[in-house]
XYZ file of N, CA and C in Angstrom:
624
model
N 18.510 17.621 5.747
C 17.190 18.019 5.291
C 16.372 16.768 4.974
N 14.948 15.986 5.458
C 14.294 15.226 5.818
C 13.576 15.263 4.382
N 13.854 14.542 3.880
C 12.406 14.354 2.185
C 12.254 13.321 2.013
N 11.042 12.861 1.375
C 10.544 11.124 1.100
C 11.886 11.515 -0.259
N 12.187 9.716 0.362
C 12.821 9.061 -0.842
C 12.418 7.928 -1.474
N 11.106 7.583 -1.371
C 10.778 6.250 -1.763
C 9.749 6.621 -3.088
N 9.396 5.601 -4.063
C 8.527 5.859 -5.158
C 7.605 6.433 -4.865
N 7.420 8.007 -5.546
C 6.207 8.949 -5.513
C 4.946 8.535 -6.024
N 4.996 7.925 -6.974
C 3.962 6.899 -7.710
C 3.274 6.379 -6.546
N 3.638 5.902 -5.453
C 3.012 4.865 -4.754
C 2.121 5.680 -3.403
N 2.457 6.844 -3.677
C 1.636 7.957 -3.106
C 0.433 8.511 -3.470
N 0.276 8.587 -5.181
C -0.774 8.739 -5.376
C -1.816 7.453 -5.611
N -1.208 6.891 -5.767
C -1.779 5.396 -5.793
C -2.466 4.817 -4.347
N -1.927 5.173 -3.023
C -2.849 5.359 -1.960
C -3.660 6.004 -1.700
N -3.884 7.016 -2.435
C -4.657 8.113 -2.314
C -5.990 8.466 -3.357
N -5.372 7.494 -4.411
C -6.456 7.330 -4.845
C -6.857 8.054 -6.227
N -5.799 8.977 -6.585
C -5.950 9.861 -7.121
C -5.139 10.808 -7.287
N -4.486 11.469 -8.515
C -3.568 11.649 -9.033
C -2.814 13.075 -8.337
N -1.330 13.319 -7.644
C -1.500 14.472 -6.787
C -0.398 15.179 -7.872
N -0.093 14.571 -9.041
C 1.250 15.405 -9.716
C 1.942 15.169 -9.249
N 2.325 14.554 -8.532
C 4.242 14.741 -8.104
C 5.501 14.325 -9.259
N 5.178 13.960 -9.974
C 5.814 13.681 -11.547
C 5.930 14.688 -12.400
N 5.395 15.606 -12.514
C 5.347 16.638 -13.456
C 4.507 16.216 -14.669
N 5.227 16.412 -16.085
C 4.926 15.797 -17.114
C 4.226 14.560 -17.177
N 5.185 14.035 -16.578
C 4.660 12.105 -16.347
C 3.230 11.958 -16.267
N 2.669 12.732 -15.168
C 1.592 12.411 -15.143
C 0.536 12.769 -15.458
N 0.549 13.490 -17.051
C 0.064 14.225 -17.844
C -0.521 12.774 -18.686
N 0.381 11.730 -18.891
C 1.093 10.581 -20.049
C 0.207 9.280 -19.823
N 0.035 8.403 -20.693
C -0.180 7.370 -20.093
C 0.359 6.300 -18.874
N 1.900 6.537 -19.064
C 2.683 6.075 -17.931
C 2.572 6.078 -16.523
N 1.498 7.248 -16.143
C 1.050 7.532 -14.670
C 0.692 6.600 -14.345
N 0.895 6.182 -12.587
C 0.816 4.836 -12.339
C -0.940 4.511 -11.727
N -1.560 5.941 -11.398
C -2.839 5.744 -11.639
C -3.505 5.604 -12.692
N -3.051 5.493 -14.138
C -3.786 4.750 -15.396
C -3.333 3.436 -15.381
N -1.861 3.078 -14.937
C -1.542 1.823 -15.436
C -2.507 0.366 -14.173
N -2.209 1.216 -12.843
C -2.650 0.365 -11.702
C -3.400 0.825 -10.966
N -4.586 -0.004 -10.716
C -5.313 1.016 -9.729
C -4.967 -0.141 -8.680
N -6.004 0.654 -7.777
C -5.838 0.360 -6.234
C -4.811 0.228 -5.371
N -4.895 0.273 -4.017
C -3.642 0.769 -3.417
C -2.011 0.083 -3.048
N -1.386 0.314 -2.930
C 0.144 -0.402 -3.361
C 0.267 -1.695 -2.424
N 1.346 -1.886 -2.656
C 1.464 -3.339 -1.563
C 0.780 -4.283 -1.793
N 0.597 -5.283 -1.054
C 0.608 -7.104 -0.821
C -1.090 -7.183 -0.495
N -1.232 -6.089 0.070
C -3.442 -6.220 0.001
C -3.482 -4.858 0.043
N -2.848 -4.160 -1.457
C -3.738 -3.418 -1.640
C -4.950 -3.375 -2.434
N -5.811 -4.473 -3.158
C -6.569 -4.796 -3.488
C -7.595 -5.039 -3.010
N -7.488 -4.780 -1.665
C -8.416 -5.284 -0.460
C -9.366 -4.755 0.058
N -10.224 -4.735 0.431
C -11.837 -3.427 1.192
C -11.378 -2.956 1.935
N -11.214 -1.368 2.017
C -11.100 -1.030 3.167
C -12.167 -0.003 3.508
N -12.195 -0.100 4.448
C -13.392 0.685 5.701
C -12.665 1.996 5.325
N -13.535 2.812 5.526
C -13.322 4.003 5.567
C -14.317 4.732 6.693
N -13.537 5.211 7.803
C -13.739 5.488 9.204
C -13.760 7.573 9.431
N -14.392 7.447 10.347
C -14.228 8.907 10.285
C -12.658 9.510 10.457
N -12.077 8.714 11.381
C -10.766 8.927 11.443
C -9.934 8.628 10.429
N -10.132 7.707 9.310
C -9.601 7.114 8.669
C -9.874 8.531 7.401
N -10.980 9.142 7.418
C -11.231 10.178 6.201
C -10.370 10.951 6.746
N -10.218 11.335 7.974
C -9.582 13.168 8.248
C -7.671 12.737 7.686
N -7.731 11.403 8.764
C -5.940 11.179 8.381
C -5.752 10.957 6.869
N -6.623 10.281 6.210
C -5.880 10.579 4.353
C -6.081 12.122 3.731
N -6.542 12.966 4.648
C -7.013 14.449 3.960
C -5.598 15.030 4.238
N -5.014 14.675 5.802
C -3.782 15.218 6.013
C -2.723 14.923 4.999
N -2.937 13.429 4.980
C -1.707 12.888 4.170
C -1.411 13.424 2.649
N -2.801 13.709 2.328
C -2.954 14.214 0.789
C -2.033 15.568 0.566
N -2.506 16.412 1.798
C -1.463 17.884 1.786
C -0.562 17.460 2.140
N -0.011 16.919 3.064
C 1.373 16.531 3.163
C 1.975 16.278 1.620
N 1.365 15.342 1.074
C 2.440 14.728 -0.199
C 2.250 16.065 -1.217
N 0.977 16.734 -1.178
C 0.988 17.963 -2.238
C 2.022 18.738 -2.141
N 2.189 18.832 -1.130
C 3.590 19.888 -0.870
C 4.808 19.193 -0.701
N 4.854 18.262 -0.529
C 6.380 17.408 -0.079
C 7.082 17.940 1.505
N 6.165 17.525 2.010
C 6.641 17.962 3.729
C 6.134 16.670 4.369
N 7.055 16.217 5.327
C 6.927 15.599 6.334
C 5.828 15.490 7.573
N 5.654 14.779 8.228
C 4.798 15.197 9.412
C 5.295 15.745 10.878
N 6.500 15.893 10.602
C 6.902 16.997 12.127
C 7.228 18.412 11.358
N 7.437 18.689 10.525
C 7.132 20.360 9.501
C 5.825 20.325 9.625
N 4.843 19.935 8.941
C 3.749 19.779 8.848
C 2.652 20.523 9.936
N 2.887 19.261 11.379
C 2.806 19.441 12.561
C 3.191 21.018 13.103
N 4.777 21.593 12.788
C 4.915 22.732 13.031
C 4.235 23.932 12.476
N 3.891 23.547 10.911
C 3.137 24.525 9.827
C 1.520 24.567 10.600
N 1.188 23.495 11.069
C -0.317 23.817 11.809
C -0.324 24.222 13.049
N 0.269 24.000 14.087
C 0.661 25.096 15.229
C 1.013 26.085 15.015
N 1.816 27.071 14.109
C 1.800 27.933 13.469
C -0.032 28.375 12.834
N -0.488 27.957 11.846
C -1.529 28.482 11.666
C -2.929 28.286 12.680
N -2.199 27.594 13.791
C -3.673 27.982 15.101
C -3.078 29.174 15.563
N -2.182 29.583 15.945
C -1.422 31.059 16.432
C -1.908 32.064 15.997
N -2.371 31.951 14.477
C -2.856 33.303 13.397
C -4.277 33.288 13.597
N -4.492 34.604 13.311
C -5.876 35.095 13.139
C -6.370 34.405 12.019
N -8.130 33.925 12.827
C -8.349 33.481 11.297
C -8.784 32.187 11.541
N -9.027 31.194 10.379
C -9.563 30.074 10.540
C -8.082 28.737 10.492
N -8.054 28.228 11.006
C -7.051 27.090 11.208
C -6.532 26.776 9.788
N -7.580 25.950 9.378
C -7.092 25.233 8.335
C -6.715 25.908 6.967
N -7.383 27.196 7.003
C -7.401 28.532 5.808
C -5.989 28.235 5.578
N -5.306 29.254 6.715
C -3.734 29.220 7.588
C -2.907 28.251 7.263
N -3.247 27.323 7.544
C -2.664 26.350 7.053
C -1.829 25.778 5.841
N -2.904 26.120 4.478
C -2.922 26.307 3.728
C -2.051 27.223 2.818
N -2.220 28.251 3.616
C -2.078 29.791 3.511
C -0.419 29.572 3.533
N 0.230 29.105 4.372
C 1.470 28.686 4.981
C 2.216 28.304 3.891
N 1.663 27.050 3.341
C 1.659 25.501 3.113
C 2.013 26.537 0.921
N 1.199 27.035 0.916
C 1.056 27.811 -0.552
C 2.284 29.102 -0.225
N 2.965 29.171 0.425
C 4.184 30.371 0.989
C 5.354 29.887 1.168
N 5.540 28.467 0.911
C 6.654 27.903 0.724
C 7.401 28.161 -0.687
N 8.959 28.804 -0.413
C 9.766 29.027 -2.005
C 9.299 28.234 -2.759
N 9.903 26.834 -2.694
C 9.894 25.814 -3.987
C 8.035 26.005 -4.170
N 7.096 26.093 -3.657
C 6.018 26.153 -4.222
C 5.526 27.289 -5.091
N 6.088 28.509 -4.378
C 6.233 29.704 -5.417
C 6.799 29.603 -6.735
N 7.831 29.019 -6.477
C 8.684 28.285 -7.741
C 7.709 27.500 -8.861
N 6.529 26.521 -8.360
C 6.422 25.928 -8.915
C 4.973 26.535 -9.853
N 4.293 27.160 -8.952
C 3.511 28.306 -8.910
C 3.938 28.888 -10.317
N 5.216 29.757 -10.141
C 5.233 30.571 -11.235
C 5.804 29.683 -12.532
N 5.805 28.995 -13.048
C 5.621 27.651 -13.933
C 7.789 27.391 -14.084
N 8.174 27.732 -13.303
C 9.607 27.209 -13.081
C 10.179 25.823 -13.462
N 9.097 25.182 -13.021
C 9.472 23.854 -12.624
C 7.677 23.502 -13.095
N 8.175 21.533 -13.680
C 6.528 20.747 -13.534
C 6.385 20.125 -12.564
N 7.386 20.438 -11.458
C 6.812 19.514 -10.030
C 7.154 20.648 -8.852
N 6.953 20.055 -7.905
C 7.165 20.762 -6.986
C 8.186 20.151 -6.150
N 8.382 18.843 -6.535
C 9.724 18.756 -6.315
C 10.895 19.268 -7.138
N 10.583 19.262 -8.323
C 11.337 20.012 -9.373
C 11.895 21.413 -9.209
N 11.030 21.819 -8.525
C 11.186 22.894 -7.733
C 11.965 23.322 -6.902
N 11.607 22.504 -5.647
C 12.757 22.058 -4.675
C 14.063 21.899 -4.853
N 13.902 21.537 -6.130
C 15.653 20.957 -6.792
C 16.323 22.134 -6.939
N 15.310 22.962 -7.472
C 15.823 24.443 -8.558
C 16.364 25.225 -7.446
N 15.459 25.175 -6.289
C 16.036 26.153 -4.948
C 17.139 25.937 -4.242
N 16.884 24.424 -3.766
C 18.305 23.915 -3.377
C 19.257 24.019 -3.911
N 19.009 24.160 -5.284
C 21.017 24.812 -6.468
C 21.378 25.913 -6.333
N 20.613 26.696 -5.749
C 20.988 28.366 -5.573
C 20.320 29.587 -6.705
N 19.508 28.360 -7.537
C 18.428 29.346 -8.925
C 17.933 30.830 -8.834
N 17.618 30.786 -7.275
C 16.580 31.925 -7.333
C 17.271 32.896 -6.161
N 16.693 34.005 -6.172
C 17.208 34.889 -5.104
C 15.724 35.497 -4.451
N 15.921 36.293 -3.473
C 14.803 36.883 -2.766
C 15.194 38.181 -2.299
N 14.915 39.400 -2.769
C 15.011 40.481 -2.397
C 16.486 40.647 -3.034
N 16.935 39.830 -3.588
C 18.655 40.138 -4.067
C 19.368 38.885 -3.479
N 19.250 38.502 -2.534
C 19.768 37.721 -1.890
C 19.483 36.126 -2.359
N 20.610 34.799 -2.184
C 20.709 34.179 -2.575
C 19.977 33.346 -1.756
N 18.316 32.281 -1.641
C 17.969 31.487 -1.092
C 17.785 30.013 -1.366
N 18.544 29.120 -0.686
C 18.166 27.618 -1.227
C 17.647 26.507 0.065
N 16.671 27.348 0.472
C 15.452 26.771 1.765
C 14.414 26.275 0.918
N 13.948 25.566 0.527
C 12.589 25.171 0.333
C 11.934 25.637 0.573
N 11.812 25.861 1.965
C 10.975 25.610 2.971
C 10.819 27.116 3.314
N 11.893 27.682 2.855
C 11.639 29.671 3.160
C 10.406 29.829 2.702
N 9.549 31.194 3.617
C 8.012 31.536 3.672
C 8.481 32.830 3.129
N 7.952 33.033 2.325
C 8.105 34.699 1.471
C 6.838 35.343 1.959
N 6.889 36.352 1.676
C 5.879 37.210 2.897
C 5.783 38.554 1.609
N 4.410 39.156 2.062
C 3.921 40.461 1.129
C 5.201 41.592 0.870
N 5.518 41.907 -0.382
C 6.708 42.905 -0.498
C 8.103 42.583 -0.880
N 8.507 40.787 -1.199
C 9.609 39.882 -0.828
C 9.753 40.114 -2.538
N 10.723 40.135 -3.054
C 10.861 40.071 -4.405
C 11.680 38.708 -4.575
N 10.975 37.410 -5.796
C 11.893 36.465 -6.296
C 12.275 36.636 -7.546
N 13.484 36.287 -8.020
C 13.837 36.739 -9.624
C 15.519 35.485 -9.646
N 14.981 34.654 -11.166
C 15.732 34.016 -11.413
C 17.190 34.481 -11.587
N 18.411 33.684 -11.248
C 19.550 34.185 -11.406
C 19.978 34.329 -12.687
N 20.821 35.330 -13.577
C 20.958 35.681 -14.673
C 21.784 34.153 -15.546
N 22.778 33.668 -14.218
C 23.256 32.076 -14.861
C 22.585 31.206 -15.066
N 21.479 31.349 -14.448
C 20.447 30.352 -14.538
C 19.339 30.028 -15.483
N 19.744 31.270 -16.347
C 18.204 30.986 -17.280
C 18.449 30.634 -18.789
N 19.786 30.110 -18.970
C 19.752 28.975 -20.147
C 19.940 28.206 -19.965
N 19.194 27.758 -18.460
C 19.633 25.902 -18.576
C 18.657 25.614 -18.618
N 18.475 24.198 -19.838
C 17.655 23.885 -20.580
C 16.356 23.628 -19.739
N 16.370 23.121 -18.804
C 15.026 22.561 -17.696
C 14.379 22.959 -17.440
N 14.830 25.001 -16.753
C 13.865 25.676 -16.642
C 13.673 26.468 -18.333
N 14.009 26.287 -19.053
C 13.810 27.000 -20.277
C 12.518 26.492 -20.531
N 13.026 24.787 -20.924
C 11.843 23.936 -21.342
C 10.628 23.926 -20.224
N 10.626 24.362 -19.378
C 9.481 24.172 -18.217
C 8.634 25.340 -18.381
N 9.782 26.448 -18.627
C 8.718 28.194 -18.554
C 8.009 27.912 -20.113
N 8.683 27.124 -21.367
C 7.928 27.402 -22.660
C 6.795 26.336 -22.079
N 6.492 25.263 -21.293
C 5.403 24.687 -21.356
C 4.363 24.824 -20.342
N 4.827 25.994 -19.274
C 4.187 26.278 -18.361
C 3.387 27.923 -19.278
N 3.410 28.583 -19.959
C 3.100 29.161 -20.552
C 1.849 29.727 -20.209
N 0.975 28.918 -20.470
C -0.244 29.043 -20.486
C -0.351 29.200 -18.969
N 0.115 29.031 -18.092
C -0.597 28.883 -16.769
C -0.116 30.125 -16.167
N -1.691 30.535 -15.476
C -1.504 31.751 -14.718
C -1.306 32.052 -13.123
N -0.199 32.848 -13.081
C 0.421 32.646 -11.272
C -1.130 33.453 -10.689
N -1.291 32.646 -9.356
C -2.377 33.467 -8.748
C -2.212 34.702 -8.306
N -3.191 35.562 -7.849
C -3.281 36.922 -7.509
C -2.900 37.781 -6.783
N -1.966 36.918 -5.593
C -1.260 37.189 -4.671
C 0.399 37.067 -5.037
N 0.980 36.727 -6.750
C 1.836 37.053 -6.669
C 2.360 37.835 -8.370
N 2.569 38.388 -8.001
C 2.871 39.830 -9.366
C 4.358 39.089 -10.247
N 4.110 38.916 -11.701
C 5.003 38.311 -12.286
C 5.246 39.023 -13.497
N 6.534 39.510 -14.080
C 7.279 39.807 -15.201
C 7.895 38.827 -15.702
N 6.920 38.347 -16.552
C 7.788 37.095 -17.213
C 8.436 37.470 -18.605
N 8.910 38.617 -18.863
C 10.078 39.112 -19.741
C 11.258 39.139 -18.941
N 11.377 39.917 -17.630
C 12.453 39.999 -16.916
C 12.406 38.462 -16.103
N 11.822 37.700 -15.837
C 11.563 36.770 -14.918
C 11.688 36.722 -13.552
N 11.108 37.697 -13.085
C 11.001 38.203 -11.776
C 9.591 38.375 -11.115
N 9.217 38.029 -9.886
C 7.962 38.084 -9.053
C 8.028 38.735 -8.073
N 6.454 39.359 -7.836
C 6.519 39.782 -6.381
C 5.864 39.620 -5.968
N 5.575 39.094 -4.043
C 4.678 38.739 -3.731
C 3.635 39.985 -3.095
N 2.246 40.446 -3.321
C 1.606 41.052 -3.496
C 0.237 41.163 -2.388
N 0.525 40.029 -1.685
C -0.388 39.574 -1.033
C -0.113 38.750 -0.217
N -1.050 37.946 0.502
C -1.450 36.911 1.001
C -1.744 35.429 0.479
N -1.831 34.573 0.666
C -2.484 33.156 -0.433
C -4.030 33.175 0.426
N -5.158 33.640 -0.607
C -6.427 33.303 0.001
C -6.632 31.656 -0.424
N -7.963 31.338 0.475
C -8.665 30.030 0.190
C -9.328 29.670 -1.754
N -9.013 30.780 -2.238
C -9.691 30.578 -3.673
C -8.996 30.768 -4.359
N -7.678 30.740 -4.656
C -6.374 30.910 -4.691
C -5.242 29.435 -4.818
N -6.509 28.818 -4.088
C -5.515 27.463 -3.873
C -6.690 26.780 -4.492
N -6.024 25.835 -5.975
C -6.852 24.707 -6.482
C -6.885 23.420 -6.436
N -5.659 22.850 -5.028
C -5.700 21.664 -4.707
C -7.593 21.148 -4.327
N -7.736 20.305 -4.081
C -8.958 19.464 -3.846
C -8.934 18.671 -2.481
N -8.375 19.808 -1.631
C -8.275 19.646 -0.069
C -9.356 19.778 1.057
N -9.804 19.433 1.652
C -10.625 19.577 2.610
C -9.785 19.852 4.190
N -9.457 21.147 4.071
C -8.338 21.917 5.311
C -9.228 21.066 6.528
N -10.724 21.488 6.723
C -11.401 21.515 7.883
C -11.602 19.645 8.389
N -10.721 18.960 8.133
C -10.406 17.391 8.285
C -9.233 17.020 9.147
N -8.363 18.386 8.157
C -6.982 18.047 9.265
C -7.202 18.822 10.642
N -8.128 19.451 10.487
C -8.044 20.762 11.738
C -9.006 19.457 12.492
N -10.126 18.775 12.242
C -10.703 17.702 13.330
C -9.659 17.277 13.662
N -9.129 16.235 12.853
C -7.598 15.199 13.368
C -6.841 15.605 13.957
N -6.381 16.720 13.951
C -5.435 17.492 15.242
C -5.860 18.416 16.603
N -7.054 18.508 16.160
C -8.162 18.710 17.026
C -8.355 17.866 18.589
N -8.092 16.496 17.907
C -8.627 15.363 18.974
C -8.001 15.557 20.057
């Protein structure tokens, strides 16, 4: 299974701007966009041009790292959403917000979405009853997720659901957070998703 292993820090730090991949951390002063600005490496201090091509490819890269996917998933997740009815990059999106560990992270499980990832890959969660540890599994309208009964005094997700609290799962997925169980209810619309993405950038860039 293909995942960045190199400092996440140095991701948002190209980008310019803070994408969470830390959880907590980057709530803190410690985030490495308070401590350092500008971009990593030996000239990242340096002018750079910013090109039309140069805007669409950091829009991609930005969803890429939001979600923690690669660029041949990625690549597959957007050939997939030109196939669907509908607008490309919506789809995309749409996809991209239908990934487990993001549901996971969604329903305040986890403060990252890699954190997330972690929780799925251990065998945490089930789907319809059944035991899933895909990441990358697409849950679809009608799919039921519900934490495993061993799973819910360990301290991580304990401490994650008391500080995720306040945050509300979007509208497309139905949550009992006494029993700790979800269902998905819907679709992921475009207003639904509060990343700070510009879909219609990657759809030029792959366009070409």
């Amino acid at each position: 299974m293909a995942r960045y292993t190199e400092a996440v820090c140095r991701q948002c730090r190209r980008e310019g701007q803070k994408l969470f991949l830390k959880g907590d951390r980057c709530y803190t002063g410690k985030c490495a966009i308070e401590c350092r600005s500008g971009n990593p490496g030996q000239h990242g201090q340096g002018r750079s041009k910013n090109s039309e091509y140069g805007l669409q490819l950091r829009e991609k890269q930005k969803a890429k790292r939001y979600y923690g996917v690669l660029e041949k998933q990625f690549r597959s997740y957007y050939d997939l959403a030109e196939r669907r009815p509908g607008q490309a990059g919506q789809n995309l999106l749409a996809i991209l917000e239908s990934r487990l560990d993001n549901v996971i992270y969604r329903l305040g499980f986890a403060m990252s979405r890699a954190e997330a990832r972690q929780l799925v890959t251990h065998g945490h969660f089930t789907v319809n009853g059944r035991k899933v540890n895909i990441p990358s599994y697409l849950v679809k309208p009608g799919m039921v997720i519900t934490l495993k009964d061993s799973s819910r005094s360990l301290e991580k997700i304990k401490s994650s659901v008391e500080a995720n609290a306040f945050r509300q799962p979007p509208k497309w997925l139905e949550y009992d957070a006494n029993n700790m169980v979800a269902k998905v209810v819907g679709v992921p619309e475009r207003d639904d998703i509060d990343l700070p993405i510009e879909e219609h950038l990657i759809v030029e860039l792959y366009s070409k």
